[in-house]
Structures are given as C-alpha cells and as structure tokens.
Amino acid sequence: MEAGLKALEAVQAIARRGSFRAAALDLGLSTTALSQTIARLEANLGVRLFNRTTRSVSLTEAGRDFAARTAPALAEIRAAMERVRAQRDTPSGRLRINASAQGGRAVAPLVLEFLNSHPQMQVDLVTEGRLVDIVAEGFDLGIRPADLVPRDMIALPLGAPARHAVVAAPGWLARHPVPLSPADLDPDHCLRVRLPNGALLRWPFEKDGRALPFEARGRLTVDDPAIARAAVLDGAGIGYFIEADVAEDIAAGRMVRLLADWTPNRPGFSLYYPGRRNASAGFTAFLTLARQRAGA
C-alpha cells in the first residue's frame, strides 16, 4: 500500500514540476529511484504515463487522465492521515513549506527551533520565485510578503517590515546624473523586477504622505535579487531592492544608496495556510511556535 501511494505521489510531483529531477528533489528521492518507481507503475498499468526526452517531460493523454483522477483521492488520503496523526500527543511526520528565497531565510530560525523541539518531525522547505497554489501543490504552509498572500488564506505575521533600497554602482553614477527625487530617474536606466505572481513591480516611492509609484523600463527584467544585484554591480543601471539584500554592498562602498528619504518600508512576510483543515499535531505545534515568536 505504501509503495502504491509513493508511486501516485511521484506521478503528481512530476506532473506538477514538469521534470523528473525537480520532482525527485521535492520527494527526497534520487532521480534514478523516481524513474524506477514510474517505470514499475507504468508496467503494472500497461500504459505509458509520460513522454520523456533528454530535454523535456510531458504527460501522455493517459497520464493526464490518470493524474487528474488520482489527485482528489490523494488529497483525501492525506487528510485522513492528518486526522489520525492529530490524535497523537507527540508531533511526528513531515511539514512541507513553500517560500520565496527571502521568506525561506526569514523562517529558517523558526524551522530549526521547531525541529530541535520535536525530534520526530521533518520539514521540507522549498524556496522558489513563483507564487504557487500551496493546496494544489501539496504544501502545508506558504511564506510570502503580506501583500502577496492569497485572500482565501489565513495569514500570520512573520517578522517586521523591511526597508527598501534604491542603489547604483559608483562607476555608473560617475557617468550619469545622481537622481535627487523619483522625477529625476530615467526609466530606461532602471532594472525591471518581476514579482512572484508574475506582475512587474512598480517601484513604490513615498514622502510626506505622498505616494509616487514609478515604472522602470530598463532592458533587463529579473525575478531573482541575486541576479539583479550582480547586474547593478556590473553597471547595468539602478536597482530597487529589499535593504537586507544589498546592505553589505552599501556598507562596503560597492553600491551607493539613492533616494533614501523616498523609499518606504515593504510589508513583512506572512506565514499562511488554508482554513478548515484537520490539523496534524505537527502542524498545530509549528503554528503555536510561530504565534509565540510573532508575539515575542
């Protein structure tokens, strides 16, 4: 029975991720072991579920039907297992958390404290830029900036709001005028930022209660702060960051901070989850710890 469930979970993971390698990482398996699991399932069913090439993986027609029909059953099985686990006094099992890279760093101390307190628990912390449907993709919890949390989720504050920072490399500023207000910015010299929900960030500026959103139109669009940081250091133009991502560069003189009196705080991160669930003891224990730390 357990082997059969693992095979069904494997099908869902590959269908969701579109890659054996990515699905194997999500499931904590080697790519070889995952391939063998799917091969055995396909042999038992007598049909091929996936079209596989050296570059891509896609569901066959039979595979699409199989994945669609088994997904609700798996959700019911997970719920039944959580109901049983909720009867236990000692939290055990696994929590899956989806976060942005920055959200993952924010929650890491909480995760480590939780694991130290509950030795029978495991946590799978997946960080990625895109904003996923945590229910559809099998996650227990999500972590994103408060303004990006889906409205149908229950949210818990995680950490304080962060500052923004507008920066450029000294070499770039030596060749261009230093902007003294957002009106001085040339949109073509400003890197565009793609948010986890796919939208392009309108740089938020604010001073004396006056909001002045700004639309960057630079030739480079990124969704990874590390890439944006490297581009600014290389002289690609002006970037808009969370302060923590470039604080060391500012302190070391590798970047110059601009328009500091115009950059507002950004919303802090929120831990979020769906309502009306049969919470396991582990899930409840993690939320209890998160609430304690939020109120500390």
mmCIF file of N, CA and C in Angstrom, residues 78-132:
data_model
loop_
_atom_site.group_PDB
_atom_site.id
_atom_site.type_symbol
_atom_site.label_atom_id
_atom_site.label_comp_id
_atom_site.label_asym_id
_atom_site.label_seq_id
_atom_site.Cartn_x
_atom_site.Cartn_y
_atom_site.Cartn_z
ATOM 1 N N ARG A 78 -4.372 12.087 2.240
ATOM 2 C CA ARG A 78 -3.568 12.971 3.090
ATOM 3 C C ARG A 78 -4.400 13.492 4.260
ATOM 4 N N ALA A 79 -5.638 13.900 3.976
ATOM 5 C CA ALA A 79 -6.498 14.429 5.030
ATOM 6 C C ALA A 79 -6.783 13.361 6.082
ATOM 7 N N ALA A 80 -7.034 12.123 5.633
ATOM 8 C CA ALA A 80 -7.296 11.029 6.578
ATOM 9 C C ALA A 80 -6.081 10.761 7.449
ATOM 10 N N MET A 81 -4.900 10.793 6.846
ATOM 11 C CA MET A 81 -3.681 10.559 7.616
ATOM 12 C C MET A 81 -3.450 11.673 8.626
ATOM 13 N N GLU A 82 -3.766 12.921 8.228
ATOM 14 C CA GLU A 82 -3.609 14.040 9.153
ATOM 15 C C GLU A 82 -4.590 13.936 10.313
ATOM 16 N N ARG A 83 -5.812 13.457 10.032
ATOM 17 C CA ARG A 83 -6.793 13.292 11.113
ATOM 18 C C ARG A 83 -6.295 12.277 12.132
ATOM 19 N N VAL A 84 -5.703 11.184 11.646
ATOM 20 C CA VAL A 84 -5.178 10.169 12.557
ATOM 21 C C VAL A 84 -3.993 10.709 13.341
ATOM 22 N N ARG A 85 -3.086 11.419 12.636
ATOM 23 C CA ARG A 85 -1.907 11.960 13.316
ATOM 24 C C ARG A 85 -2.302 12.986 14.377
ATOM 25 N N ALA A 86 -3.426 13.660 14.142
ATOM 26 C CA ALA A 86 -3.860 14.668 15.101
ATOM 27 C C ALA A 86 -4.215 14.062 16.447
ATOM 28 N N GLN A 87 -4.479 12.725 16.475
ATOM 29 C CA GLN A 87 -4.802 12.048 17.721
ATOM 30 C C GLN A 87 -3.568 11.792 18.568
ATOM 31 N N ARG A 88 -2.380 11.929 17.980
ATOM 32 C CA ARG A 88 -1.148 11.650 18.697
ATOM 33 C C ARG A 88 -0.764 12.837 19.572
ATOM 34 N N ASP A 89 -0.200 12.519 20.721
ATOM 35 C CA ASP A 89 0.281 13.571 21.606
ATOM 36 C C ASP A 89 1.627 14.115 21.136
ATOM 37 N N THR A 90 2.439 13.252 20.522
ATOM 38 C CA THR A 90 3.777 13.643 20.098
ATOM 39 C C THR A 90 3.754 14.000 18.608
ATOM 40 N N PRO A 91 4.069 15.244 18.228
ATOM 41 C CA PRO A 91 4.098 15.617 16.802
ATOM 42 C C PRO A 91 5.094 14.762 16.030
ATOM 43 N N SER A 92 4.652 14.259 14.897
ATOM 44 C CA SER A 92 5.528 13.462 14.037
ATOM 45 C C SER A 92 5.077 13.636 12.604
ATOM 46 N N GLY A 93 5.929 13.216 11.679
ATOM 47 C CA GLY A 93 5.597 13.342 10.273
ATOM 48 C C GLY A 93 6.394 14.448 9.601
ATOM 49 N N ARG A 94 5.848 14.961 8.501
ATOM 50 C CA ARG A 94 6.569 15.949 7.694
ATOM 51 C C ARG A 94 5.688 17.140 7.378
ATOM 52 N N LEU A 95 6.263 18.334 7.483
ATOM 53 C CA LEU A 95 5.621 19.568 7.034
ATOM 54 C C LEU A 95 6.305 20.035 5.762
ATOM 55 N N ARG A 96 5.512 20.442 4.770
ATOM 56 C CA ARG A 96 6.063 20.997 3.534
ATOM 57 C C ARG A 96 5.732 22.483 3.493
ATOM 58 N N ILE A 97 6.762 23.301 3.342
ATOM 59 C CA ILE A 97 6.610 24.753 3.356
ATOM 60 C C ILE A 97 7.160 25.318 2.054
ATOM 61 N N ASN A 98 6.383 26.170 1.393
ATOM 62 C CA ASN A 98 6.828 26.825 0.167
ATOM 63 C C ASN A 98 7.073 28.299 0.466
ATOM 64 N N ALA A 99 8.229 28.819 0.040
ATOM 65 C CA ALA A 99 8.587 30.199 0.356
ATOM 66 C C ALA A 99 9.397 30.805 -0.771
ATOM 67 N N SER A 100 9.413 32.126 -0.815
ATOM 68 C CA SER A 100 10.400 32.809 -1.649
ATOM 69 C C SER A 100 11.760 32.615 -0.998
ATOM 70 N N ALA A 101 12.839 32.917 -1.726
ATOM 71 C CA ALA A 101 14.176 32.745 -1.154
ATOM 72 C C ALA A 101 14.340 33.596 0.101
ATOM 73 N N GLN A 102 13.851 34.830 0.051
ATOM 74 C CA GLN A 102 13.958 35.706 1.214
ATOM 75 C C GLN A 102 13.056 35.230 2.345
ATOM 76 N N GLY A 103 11.868 34.737 1.995
ATOM 77 C CA GLY A 103 10.976 34.186 3.008
ATOM 78 C C GLY A 103 11.568 32.948 3.664
ATOM 79 N N GLY A 104 12.270 32.134 2.859
ATOM 80 C CA GLY A 104 12.921 30.960 3.415
ATOM 81 C C GLY A 104 13.975 31.330 4.446
ATOM 82 N N ARG A 105 14.740 32.379 4.135
ATOM 83 C CA ARG A 105 15.753 32.830 5.101
ATOM 84 C C ARG A 105 15.083 33.365 6.369
ATOM 85 N N ALA A 106 13.934 34.019 6.207
ATOM 86 C CA ALA A 106 13.237 34.590 7.364
ATOM 87 C C ALA A 106 12.693 33.504 8.290
ATOM 88 N N VAL A 107 12.230 32.395 7.716
ATOM 89 C CA VAL A 107 11.603 31.353 8.534
ATOM 90 C C VAL A 107 12.603 30.305 9.019
ATOM 91 N N ALA A 108 13.817 30.301 8.468
ATOM 92 C CA ALA A 108 14.786 29.267 8.811
ATOM 93 C C ALA A 108 15.039 29.148 10.316
ATOM 94 N N PRO A 109 15.238 30.255 11.056
ATOM 95 C CA PRO A 109 15.443 30.102 12.510
ATOM 96 C C PRO A 109 14.262 29.438 13.211
ATOM 97 N N LEU A 110 13.036 29.761 12.766
ATOM 98 C CA LEU A 110 11.842 29.151 13.350
ATOM 99 C C LEU A 110 11.805 27.655 13.053
ATOM 100 N N VAL A 111 12.142 27.280 11.824
ATOM 101 C CA VAL A 111 12.164 25.860 11.439
ATOM 102 C C VAL A 111 13.176 25.088 12.281
ATOM 103 N N LEU A 112 14.362 25.644 12.458
ATOM 104 C CA LEU A 112 15.396 24.963 13.230
ATOM 105 C C LEU A 112 14.981 24.809 14.690
ATOM 106 N N GLU A 113 14.371 25.847 15.254
ATOM 107 C CA GLU A 113 13.886 25.743 16.631
ATOM 108 C C GLU A 113 12.805 24.674 16.745
ATOM 109 N N PHE A 114 11.928 24.620 15.755
ATOM 110 C CA PHE A 114 10.856 23.616 15.748
ATOM 111 C C PHE A 114 11.428 22.204 15.685
ATOM 112 N N LEU A 115 12.401 21.970 14.820
ATOM 113 C CA LEU A 115 12.993 20.644 14.693
ATOM 114 C C LEU A 115 13.730 20.234 15.965
ATOM 115 N N ASN A 116 14.383 21.190 16.606
ATOM 116 C CA ASN A 116 15.070 20.885 17.864
ATOM 117 C C ASN A 116 14.083 20.492 18.962
ATOM 118 N N SER A 117 12.895 21.081 18.917
ATOM 119 C CA SER A 117 11.890 20.802 19.949
ATOM 120 C C SER A 117 11.091 19.538 19.662
ATOM 121 N N HIS A 118 11.047 19.122 18.390
ATOM 122 C CA HIS A 118 10.203 17.971 18.006
ATOM 123 C C HIS A 118 11.020 17.009 17.140
ATOM 124 N N PRO A 119 11.779 16.110 17.776
ATOM 125 C CA PRO A 119 12.712 15.243 17.043
ATOM 126 C C PRO A 119 12.053 14.260 16.079
ATOM 127 N N GLN A 120 10.749 14.044 16.192
ATOM 128 C CA GLN A 120 10.082 13.117 15.268
ATOM 129 C C GLN A 120 9.495 13.828 14.048
ATOM 130 N N MET A 121 9.716 15.129 13.950
ATOM 131 C CA MET A 121 9.202 15.891 12.815
ATOM 132 C C MET A 121 10.275 16.097 11.752
ATOM 133 N N GLN A 122 9.832 16.229 10.505
ATOM 134 C CA GLN A 122 10.670 16.604 9.377
ATOM 135 C C GLN A 122 10.042 17.824 8.703
ATOM 136 N N VAL A 123 10.889 18.676 8.151
ATOM 137 C CA VAL A 123 10.398 19.851 7.416
ATOM 138 C C VAL A 123 11.046 19.879 6.045
ATOM 139 N N ASP A 124 10.229 19.993 5.019
ATOM 140 C CA ASP A 124 10.697 20.150 3.643
ATOM 141 C C ASP A 124 10.429 21.602 3.245
ATOM 142 N N LEU A 125 11.487 22.421 3.221
ATOM 143 C CA LEU A 125 11.368 23.846 2.908
ATOM 144 C C LEU A 125 11.794 24.073 1.463
ATOM 145 N N VAL A 126 10.834 24.398 0.607
ATOM 146 C CA VAL A 126 11.078 24.600 -0.817
ATOM 147 C C VAL A 126 11.031 26.094 -1.113
ATOM 148 N N THR A 127 12.115 26.661 -1.649
ATOM 149 C CA THR A 127 12.139 28.087 -1.994
ATOM 150 C C THR A 127 12.121 28.251 -3.507
ATOM 151 N N GLU A 128 11.285 29.147 -3.979
ATOM 152 C CA GLU A 128 11.184 29.428 -5.405
ATOM 153 C C GLU A 128 10.548 30.795 -5.604
ATOM 154 N N GLY A 129 10.795 31.380 -6.771
ATOM 155 C CA GLY A 129 10.315 32.726 -7.041
ATOM 156 C C GLY A 129 8.837 32.799 -7.330
ATOM 157 N N ARG A 130 8.286 31.799 -8.001
ATOM 158 C CA ARG A 130 6.888 31.874 -8.414
ATOM 159 C C ARG A 130 5.961 31.724 -7.212
ATOM 160 N N LEU A 131 4.783 32.296 -7.323
ATOM 161 C CA LEU A 131 3.770 32.203 -6.283
ATOM 162 C C LEU A 131 2.890 30.994 -6.603
ATOM 163 N N VAL A 132 2.989 29.951 -5.783
ATOM 164 C CA VAL A 132 2.305 28.700 -6.094
ATOM 165 C C VAL A 132 0.995 28.593 -5.322
#
